[in-house]
XYZ file of N, CA, C and O in Angstrom:
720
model
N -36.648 6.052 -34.717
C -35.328 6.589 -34.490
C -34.320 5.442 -34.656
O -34.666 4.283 -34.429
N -32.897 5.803 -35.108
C -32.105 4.776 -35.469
C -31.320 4.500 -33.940
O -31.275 5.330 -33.032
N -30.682 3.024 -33.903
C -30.313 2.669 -32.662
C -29.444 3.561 -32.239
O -29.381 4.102 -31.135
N -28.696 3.706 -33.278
C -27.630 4.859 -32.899
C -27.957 6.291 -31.942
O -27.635 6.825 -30.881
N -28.940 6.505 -33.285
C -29.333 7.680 -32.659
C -30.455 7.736 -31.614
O -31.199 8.714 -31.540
N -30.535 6.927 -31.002
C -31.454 6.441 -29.373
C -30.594 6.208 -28.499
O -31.002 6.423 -27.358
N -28.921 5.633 -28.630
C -28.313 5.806 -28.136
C -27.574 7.048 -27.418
O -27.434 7.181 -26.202
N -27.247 7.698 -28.161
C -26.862 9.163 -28.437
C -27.675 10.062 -27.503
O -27.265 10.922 -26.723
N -28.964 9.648 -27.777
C -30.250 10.348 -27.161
C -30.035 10.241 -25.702
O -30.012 11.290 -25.057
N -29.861 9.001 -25.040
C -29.744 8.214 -23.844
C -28.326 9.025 -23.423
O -28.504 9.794 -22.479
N -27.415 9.004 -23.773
C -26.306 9.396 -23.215
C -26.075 10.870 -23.177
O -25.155 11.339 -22.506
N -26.812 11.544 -23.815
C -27.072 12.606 -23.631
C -27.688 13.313 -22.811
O -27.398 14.471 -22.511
N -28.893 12.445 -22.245
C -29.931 12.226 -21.085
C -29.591 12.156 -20.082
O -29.841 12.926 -19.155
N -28.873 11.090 -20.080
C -28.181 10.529 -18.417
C -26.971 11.788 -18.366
O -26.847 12.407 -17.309
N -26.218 12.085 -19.379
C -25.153 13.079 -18.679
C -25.292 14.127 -18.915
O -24.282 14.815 -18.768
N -26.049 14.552 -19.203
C -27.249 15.484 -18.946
C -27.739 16.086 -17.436
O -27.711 17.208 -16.929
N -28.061 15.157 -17.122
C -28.865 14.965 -15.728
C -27.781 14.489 -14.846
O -28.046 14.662 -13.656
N -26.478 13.862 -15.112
C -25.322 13.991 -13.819
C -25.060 15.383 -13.766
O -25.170 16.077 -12.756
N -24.684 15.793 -14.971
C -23.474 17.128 -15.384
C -24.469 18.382 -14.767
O -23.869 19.293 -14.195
N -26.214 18.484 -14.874
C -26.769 19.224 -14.374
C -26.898 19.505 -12.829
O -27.041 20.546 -12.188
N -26.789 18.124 -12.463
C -26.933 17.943 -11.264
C -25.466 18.347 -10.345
O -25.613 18.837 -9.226
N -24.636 18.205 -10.672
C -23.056 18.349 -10.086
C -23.382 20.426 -10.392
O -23.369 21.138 -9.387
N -23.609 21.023 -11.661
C -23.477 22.426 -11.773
C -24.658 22.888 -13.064
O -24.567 22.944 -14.291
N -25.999 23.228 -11.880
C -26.978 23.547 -13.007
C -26.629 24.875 -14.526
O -27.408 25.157 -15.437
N -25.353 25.374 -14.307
C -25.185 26.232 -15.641
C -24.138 25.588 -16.040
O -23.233 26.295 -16.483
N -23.912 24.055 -16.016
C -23.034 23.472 -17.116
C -23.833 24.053 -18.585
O -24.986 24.460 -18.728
N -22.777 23.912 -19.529
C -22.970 24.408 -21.103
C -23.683 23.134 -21.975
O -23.567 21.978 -21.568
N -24.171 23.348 -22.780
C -24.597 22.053 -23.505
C -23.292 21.866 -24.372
O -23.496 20.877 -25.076
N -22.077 22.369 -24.620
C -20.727 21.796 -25.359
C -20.325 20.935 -23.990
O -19.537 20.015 -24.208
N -20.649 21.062 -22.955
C -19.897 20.205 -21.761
C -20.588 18.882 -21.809
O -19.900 17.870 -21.674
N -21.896 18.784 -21.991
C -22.749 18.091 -21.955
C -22.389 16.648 -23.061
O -22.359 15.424 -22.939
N -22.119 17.829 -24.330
C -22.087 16.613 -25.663
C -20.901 16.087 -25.462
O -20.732 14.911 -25.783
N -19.441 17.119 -24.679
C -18.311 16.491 -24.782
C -18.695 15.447 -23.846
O -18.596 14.382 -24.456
N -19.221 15.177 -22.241
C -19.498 14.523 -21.453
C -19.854 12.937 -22.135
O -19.429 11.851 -21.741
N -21.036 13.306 -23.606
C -21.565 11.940 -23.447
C -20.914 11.769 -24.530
O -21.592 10.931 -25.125
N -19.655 12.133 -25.449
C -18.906 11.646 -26.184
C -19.747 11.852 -27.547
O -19.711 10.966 -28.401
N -20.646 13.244 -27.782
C -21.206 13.284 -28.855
C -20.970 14.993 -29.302
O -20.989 15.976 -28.561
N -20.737 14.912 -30.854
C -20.738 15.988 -30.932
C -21.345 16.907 -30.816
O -22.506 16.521 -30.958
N -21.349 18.168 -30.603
C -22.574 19.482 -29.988
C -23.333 19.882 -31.012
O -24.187 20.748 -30.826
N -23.139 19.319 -32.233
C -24.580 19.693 -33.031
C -25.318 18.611 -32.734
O -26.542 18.729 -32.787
N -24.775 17.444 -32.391
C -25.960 16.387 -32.507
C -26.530 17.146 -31.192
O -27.663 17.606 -31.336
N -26.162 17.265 -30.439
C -27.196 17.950 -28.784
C -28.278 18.994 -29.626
O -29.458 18.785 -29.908
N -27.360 20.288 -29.942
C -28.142 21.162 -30.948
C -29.347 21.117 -31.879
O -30.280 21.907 -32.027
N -28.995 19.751 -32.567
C -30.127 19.447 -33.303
C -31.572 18.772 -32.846
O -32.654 18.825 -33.430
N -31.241 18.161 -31.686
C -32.307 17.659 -30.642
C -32.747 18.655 -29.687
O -33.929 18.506 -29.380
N -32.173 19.608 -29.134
C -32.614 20.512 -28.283
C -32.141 21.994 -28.897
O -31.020 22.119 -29.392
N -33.006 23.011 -28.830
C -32.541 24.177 -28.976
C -32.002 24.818 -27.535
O -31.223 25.710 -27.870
N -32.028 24.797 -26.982
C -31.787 24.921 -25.642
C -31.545 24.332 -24.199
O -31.935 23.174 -24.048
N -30.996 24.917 -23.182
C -30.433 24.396 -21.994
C -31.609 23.756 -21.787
O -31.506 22.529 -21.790
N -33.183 24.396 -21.526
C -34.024 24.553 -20.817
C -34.735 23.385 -21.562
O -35.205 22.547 -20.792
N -34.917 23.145 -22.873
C -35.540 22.143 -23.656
C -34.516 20.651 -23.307
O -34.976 19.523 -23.483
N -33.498 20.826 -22.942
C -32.770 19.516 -22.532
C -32.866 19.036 -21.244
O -32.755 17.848 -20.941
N -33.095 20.044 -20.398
C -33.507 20.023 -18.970
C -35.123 19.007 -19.100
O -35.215 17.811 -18.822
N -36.143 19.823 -19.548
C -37.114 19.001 -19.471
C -37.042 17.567 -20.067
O -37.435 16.537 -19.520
N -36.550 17.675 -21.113
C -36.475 16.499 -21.457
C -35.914 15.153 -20.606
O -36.356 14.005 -20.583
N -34.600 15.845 -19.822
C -34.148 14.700 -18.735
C -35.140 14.414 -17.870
O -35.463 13.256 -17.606
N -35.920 15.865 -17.163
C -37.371 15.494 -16.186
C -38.107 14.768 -16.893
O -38.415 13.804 -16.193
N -38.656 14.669 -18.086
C -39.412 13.861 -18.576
C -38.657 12.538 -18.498
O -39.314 11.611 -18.024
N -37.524 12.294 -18.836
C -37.127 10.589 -18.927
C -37.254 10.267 -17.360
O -37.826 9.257 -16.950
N -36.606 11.320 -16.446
C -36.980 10.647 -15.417
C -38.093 10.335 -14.551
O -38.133 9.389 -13.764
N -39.189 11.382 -14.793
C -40.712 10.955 -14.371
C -41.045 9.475 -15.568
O -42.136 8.939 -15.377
N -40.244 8.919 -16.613
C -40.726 7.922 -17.375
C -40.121 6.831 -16.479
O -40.644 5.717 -16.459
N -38.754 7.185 -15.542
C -38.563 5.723 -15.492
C -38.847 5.657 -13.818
O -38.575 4.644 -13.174
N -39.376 6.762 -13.258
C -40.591 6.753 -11.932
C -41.809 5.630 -11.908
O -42.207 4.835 -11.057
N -42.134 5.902 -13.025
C -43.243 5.689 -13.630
C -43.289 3.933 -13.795
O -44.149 3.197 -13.311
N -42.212 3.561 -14.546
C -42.152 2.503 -14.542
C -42.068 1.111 -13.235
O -42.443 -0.032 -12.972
N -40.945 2.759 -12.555
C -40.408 1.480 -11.123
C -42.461 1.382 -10.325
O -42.842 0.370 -9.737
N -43.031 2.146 -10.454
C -44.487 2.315 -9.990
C -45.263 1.038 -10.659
O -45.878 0.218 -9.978
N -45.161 0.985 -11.967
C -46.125 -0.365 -12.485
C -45.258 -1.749 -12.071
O -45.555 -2.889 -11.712
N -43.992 -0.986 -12.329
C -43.099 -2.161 -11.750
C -43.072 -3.342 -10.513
O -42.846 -4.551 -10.473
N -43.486 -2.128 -9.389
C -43.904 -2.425 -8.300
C -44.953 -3.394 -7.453
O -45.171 -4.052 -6.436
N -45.530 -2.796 -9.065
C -47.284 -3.399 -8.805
C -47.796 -3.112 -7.003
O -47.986 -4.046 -6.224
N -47.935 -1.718 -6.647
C -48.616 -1.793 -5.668
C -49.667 -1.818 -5.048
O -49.885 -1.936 -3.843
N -50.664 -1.646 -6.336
C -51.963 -2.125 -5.785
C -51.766 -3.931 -5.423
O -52.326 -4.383 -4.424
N -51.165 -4.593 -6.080
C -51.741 -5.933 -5.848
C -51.014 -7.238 -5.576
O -51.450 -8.384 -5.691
N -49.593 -6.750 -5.122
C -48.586 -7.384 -4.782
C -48.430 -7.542 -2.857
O -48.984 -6.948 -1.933
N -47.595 -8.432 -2.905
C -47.645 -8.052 -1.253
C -46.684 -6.562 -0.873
O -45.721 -5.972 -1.364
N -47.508 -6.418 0.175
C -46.939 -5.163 0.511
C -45.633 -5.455 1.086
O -44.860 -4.498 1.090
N -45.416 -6.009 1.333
C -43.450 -5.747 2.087
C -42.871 -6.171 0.685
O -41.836 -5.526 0.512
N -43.105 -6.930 -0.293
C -43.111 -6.990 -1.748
C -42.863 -5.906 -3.006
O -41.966 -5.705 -3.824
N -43.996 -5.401 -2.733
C -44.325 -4.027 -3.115
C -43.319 -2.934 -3.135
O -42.605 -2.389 -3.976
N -43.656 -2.798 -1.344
C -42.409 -1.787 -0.698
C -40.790 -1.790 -1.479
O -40.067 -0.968 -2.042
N -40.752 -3.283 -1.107
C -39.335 -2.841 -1.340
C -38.700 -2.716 -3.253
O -37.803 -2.097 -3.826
N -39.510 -3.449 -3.559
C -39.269 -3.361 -5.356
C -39.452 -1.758 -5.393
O -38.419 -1.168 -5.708
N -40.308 -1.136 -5.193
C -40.557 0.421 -5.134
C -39.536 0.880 -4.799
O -38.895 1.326 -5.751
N -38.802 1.038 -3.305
C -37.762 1.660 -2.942
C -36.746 1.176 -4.040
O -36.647 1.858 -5.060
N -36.030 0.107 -3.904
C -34.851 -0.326 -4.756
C -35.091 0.292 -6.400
O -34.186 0.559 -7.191
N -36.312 0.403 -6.600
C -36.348 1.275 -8.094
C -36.400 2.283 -7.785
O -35.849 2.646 -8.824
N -36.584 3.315 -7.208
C -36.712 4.895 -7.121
C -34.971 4.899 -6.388
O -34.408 5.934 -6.745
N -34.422 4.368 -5.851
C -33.484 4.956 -5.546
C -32.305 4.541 -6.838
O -31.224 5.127 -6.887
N -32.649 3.568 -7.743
C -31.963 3.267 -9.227
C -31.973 4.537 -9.981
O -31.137 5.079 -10.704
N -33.648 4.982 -9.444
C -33.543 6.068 -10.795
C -32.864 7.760 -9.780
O -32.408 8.773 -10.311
N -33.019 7.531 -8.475
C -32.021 8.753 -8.226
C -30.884 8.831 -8.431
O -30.241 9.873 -8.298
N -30.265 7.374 -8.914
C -29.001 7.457 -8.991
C -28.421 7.991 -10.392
O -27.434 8.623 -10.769
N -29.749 7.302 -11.054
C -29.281 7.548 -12.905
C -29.591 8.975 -13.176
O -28.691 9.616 -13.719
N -30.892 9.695 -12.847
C -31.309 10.907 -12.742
C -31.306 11.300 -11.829
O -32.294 11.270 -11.095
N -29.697 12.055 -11.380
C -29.528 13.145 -10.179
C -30.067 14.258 -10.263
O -29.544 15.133 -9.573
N -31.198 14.629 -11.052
C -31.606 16.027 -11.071
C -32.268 16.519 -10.168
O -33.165 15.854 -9.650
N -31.973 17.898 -9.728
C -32.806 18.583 -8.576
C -34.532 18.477 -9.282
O -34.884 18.542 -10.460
N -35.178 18.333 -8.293
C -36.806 17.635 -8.651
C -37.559 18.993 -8.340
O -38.542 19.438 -8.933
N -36.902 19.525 -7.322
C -37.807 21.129 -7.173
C -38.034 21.871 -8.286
O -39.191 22.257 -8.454
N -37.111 22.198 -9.182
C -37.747 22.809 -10.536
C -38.733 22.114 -11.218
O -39.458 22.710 -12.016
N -38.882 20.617 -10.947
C -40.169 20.222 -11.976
C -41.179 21.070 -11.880
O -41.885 21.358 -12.846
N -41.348 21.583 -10.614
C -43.159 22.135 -10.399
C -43.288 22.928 -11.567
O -44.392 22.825 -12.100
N -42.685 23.498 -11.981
C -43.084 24.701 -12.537
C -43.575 24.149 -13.769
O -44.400 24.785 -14.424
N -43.195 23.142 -14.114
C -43.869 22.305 -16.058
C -45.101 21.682 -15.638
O -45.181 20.714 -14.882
N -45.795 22.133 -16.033
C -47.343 22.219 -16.163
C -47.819 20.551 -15.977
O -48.525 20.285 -15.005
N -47.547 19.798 -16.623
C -47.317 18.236 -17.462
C -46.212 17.388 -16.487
O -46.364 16.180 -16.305
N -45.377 17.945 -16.035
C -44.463 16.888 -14.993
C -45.552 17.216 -13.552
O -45.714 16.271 -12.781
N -46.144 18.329 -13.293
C -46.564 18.583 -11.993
C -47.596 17.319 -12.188
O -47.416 16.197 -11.714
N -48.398 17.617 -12.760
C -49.492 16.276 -13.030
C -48.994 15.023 -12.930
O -49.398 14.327 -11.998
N -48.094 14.529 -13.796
C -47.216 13.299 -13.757
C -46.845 13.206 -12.035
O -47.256 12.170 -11.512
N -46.340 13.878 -11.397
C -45.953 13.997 -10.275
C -47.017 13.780 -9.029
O -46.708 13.173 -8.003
N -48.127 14.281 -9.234
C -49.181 14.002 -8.663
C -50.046 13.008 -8.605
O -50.746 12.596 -7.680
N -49.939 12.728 -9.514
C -50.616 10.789 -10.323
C -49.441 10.095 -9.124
O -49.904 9.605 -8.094
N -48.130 10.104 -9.327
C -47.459 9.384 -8.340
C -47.574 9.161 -7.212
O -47.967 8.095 -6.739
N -47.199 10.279 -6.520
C -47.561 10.606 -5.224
C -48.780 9.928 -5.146
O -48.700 8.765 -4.749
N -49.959 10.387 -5.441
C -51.527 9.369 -4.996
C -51.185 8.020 -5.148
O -51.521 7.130 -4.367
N -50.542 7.881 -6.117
C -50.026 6.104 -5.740
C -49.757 5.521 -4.700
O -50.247 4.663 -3.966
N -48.492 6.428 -4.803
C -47.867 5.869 -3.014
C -48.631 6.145 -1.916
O -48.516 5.482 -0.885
N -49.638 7.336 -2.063
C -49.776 7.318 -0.619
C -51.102 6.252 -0.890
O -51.857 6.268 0.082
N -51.376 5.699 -1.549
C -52.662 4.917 -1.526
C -52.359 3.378 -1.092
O -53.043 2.461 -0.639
N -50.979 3.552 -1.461
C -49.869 2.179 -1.239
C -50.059 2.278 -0.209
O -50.794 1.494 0.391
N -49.364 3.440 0.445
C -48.841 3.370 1.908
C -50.294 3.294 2.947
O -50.257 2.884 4.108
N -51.538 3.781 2.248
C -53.021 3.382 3.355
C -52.800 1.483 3.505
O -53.063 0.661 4.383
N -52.212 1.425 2.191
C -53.093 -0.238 2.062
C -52.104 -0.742 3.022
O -52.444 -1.761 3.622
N -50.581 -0.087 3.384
C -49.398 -1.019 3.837
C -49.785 -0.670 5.520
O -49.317 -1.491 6.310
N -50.460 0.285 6.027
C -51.092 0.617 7.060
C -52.318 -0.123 7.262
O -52.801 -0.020 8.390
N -52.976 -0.898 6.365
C -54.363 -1.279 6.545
C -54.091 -2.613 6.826
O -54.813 -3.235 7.605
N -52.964 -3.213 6.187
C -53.051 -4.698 5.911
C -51.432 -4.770 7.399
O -50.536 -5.592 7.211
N -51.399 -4.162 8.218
C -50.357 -3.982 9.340
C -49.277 -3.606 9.225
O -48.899 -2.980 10.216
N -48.264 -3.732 8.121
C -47.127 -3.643 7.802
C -46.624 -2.152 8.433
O -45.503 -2.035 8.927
N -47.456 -1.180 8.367
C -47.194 0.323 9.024
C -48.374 0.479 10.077
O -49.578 0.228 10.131
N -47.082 1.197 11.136
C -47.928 1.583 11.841
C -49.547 2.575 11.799
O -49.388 3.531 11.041
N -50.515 2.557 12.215
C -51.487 3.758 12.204
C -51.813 4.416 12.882
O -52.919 4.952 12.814
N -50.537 4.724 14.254
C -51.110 5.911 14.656
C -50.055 6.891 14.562
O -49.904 7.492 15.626
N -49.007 7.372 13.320
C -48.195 8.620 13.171
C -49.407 9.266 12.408
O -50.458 8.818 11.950
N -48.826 10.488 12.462
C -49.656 11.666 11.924
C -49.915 11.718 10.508
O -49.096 11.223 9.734
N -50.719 12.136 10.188
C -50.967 11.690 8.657
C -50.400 12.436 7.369
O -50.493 13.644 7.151
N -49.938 11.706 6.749
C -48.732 11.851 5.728
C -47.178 12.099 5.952
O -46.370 12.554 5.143
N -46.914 11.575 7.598
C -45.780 11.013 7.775
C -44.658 10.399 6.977
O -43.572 10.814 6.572
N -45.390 9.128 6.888
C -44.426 8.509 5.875
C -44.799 8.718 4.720
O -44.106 8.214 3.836
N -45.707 9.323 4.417
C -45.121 9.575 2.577
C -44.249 11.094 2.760
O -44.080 11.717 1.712
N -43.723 11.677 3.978
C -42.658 12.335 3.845
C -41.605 12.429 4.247
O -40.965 13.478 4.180
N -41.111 11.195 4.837
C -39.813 10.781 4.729
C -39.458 9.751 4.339
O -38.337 9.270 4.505
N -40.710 9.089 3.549
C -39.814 7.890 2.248
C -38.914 8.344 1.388
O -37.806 7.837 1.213
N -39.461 9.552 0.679
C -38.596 10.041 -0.327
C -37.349 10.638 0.120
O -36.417 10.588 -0.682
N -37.106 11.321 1.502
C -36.040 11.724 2.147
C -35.269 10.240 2.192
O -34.393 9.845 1.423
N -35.609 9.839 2.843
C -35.062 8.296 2.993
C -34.014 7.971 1.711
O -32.789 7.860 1.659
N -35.254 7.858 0.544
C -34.789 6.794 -0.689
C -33.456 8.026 -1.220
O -32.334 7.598 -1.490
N -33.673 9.045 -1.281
C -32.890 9.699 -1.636
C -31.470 9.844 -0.755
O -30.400 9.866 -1.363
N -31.514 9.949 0.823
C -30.415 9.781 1.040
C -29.601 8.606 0.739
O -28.374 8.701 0.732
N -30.183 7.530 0.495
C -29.849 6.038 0.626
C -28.617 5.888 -1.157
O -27.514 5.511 -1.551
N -30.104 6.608 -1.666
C -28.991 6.890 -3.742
C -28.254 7.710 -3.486
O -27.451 7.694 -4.418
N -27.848 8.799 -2.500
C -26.712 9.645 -2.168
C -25.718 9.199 -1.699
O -24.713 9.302 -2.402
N -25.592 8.592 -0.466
C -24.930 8.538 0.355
C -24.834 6.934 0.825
O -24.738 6.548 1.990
N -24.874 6.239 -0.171
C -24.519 4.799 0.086
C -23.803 4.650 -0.868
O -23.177 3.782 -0.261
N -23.184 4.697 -2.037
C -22.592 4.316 -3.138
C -22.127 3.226 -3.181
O -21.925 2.691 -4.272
N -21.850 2.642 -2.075
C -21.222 1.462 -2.194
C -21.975 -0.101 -1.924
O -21.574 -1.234 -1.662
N -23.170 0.500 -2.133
C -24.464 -0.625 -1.878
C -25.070 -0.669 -3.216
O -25.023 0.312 -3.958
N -25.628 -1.756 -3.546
C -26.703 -1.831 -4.719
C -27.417 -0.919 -4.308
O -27.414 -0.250 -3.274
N -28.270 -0.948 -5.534
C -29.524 -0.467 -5.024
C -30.452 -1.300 -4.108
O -30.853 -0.905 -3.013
N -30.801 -2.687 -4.760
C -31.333 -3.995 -3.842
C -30.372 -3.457 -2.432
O -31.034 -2.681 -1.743
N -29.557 -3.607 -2.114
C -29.075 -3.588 -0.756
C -29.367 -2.129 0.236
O -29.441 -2.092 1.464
N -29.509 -0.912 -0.796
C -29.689 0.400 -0.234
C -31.878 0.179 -0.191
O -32.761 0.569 0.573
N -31.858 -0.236 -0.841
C -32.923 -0.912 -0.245
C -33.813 -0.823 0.647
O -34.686 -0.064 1.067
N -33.068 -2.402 0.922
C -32.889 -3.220 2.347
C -32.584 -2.370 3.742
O -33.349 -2.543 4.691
N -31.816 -1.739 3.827
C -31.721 -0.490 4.654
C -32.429 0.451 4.634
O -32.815 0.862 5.728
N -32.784 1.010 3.657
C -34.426 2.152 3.691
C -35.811 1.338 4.512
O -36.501 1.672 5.475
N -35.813 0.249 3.699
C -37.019 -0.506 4.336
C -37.113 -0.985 5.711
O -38.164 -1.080 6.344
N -35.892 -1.294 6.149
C -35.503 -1.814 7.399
C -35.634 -0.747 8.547
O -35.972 -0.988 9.706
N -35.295 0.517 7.995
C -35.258 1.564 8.614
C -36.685 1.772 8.753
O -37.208 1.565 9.848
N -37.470 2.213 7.620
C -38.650 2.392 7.873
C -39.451 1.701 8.863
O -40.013 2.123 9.874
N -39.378 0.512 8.334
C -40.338 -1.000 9.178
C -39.884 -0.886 11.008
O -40.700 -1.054 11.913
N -38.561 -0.600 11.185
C -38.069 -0.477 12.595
C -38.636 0.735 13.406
O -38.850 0.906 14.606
N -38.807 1.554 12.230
C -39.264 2.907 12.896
C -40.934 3.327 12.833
O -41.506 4.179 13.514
N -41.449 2.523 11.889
C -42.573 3.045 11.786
C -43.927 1.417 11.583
O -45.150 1.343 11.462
N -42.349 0.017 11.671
C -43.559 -0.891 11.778
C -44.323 -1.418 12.894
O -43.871 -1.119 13.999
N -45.257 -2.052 12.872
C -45.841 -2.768 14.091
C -44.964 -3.874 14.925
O -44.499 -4.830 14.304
N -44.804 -3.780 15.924
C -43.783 -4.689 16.431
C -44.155 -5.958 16.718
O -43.327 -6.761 17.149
């Protein structure tokens, strides 16, 4: 693909996935005017709302995906780990505001989605094993209000990095759920 047109692609993606996220029956002419491209170029890449939709779920389970190897949580230190993880997942809630509840239904993101999840929570045994979390909350606790967490933090902090919204997820967590 030409740079251009990877560009194009990208900005189409990301405002895509704001413009969906602010009003899921925005138009795809709102979309192309949004990322400053004309609506056949959208047209010619997607036939549809629904084919542009996945496509943003797909970039954003790609750049999940990444903050995950990114992370390195099998083999990094875990307060290490932790927080490179948080500070990337709440980067990518910020870039991809899309509601995540419709993924289930794509056959191929549910899987992608599930590969994740076993990550983390395999993270989160090892961050429990090696002390960093507590072990006696109920089980699968915190792998269900990390993501509440990271997500309020890309909502409702705007005025923090991500590194700094962070720092406050983790802090929160560790205060609430570390070993003292």
């Amino acid at each position: 693909m030409r740079v251009d047109a990877t560009r194009n692609l990208e900005r189409v993606l990301s405002t895509g996935a704001r413009l969906l996220a602010d009003d899921p029956s925005v138009s795809m002419a709102a979309i192309a005017a949004g990322a400053g491209v004309d609506r056949r170029t959208v047209y010619r890449r997607f036939a549809s709302r629904e084919e542009l939709l996945a496509a943003v779920y797909q970039a954003r389970y790609d750049a999940v995906e990444e903050v995950v190897d990114a992370a390195r949580l099998r083999e990094a230190p875990v307060a290490v780990a932790l927080h490179r993880y948080v500070e990337g997942v709440i980067a990518v809630n910020r870039r991809w505001p899309v509601e995540t509840s419709r993924l289930l239904a794509e056959e191929t993101l549910r899987e992608r989605r599930r590969r994740l999840i076993d990550e983390v929570d395999r993270f989160l045994r090892r961050a429990t094993d090696e002390g960093l979390l507590r072990s006696d909350l109920p089980p699968g606790w915190l792998a269900a209000i990390l993501p509440s967490l990271m997500l309020h933090a890309a909502e409702n902090l705007p005025e923090l990095s991500a590194a700094q919204a962070a720092d406050v997820v983790v802090d929160t967590l560790l205060r609430g759920a570390g070993i003292s």
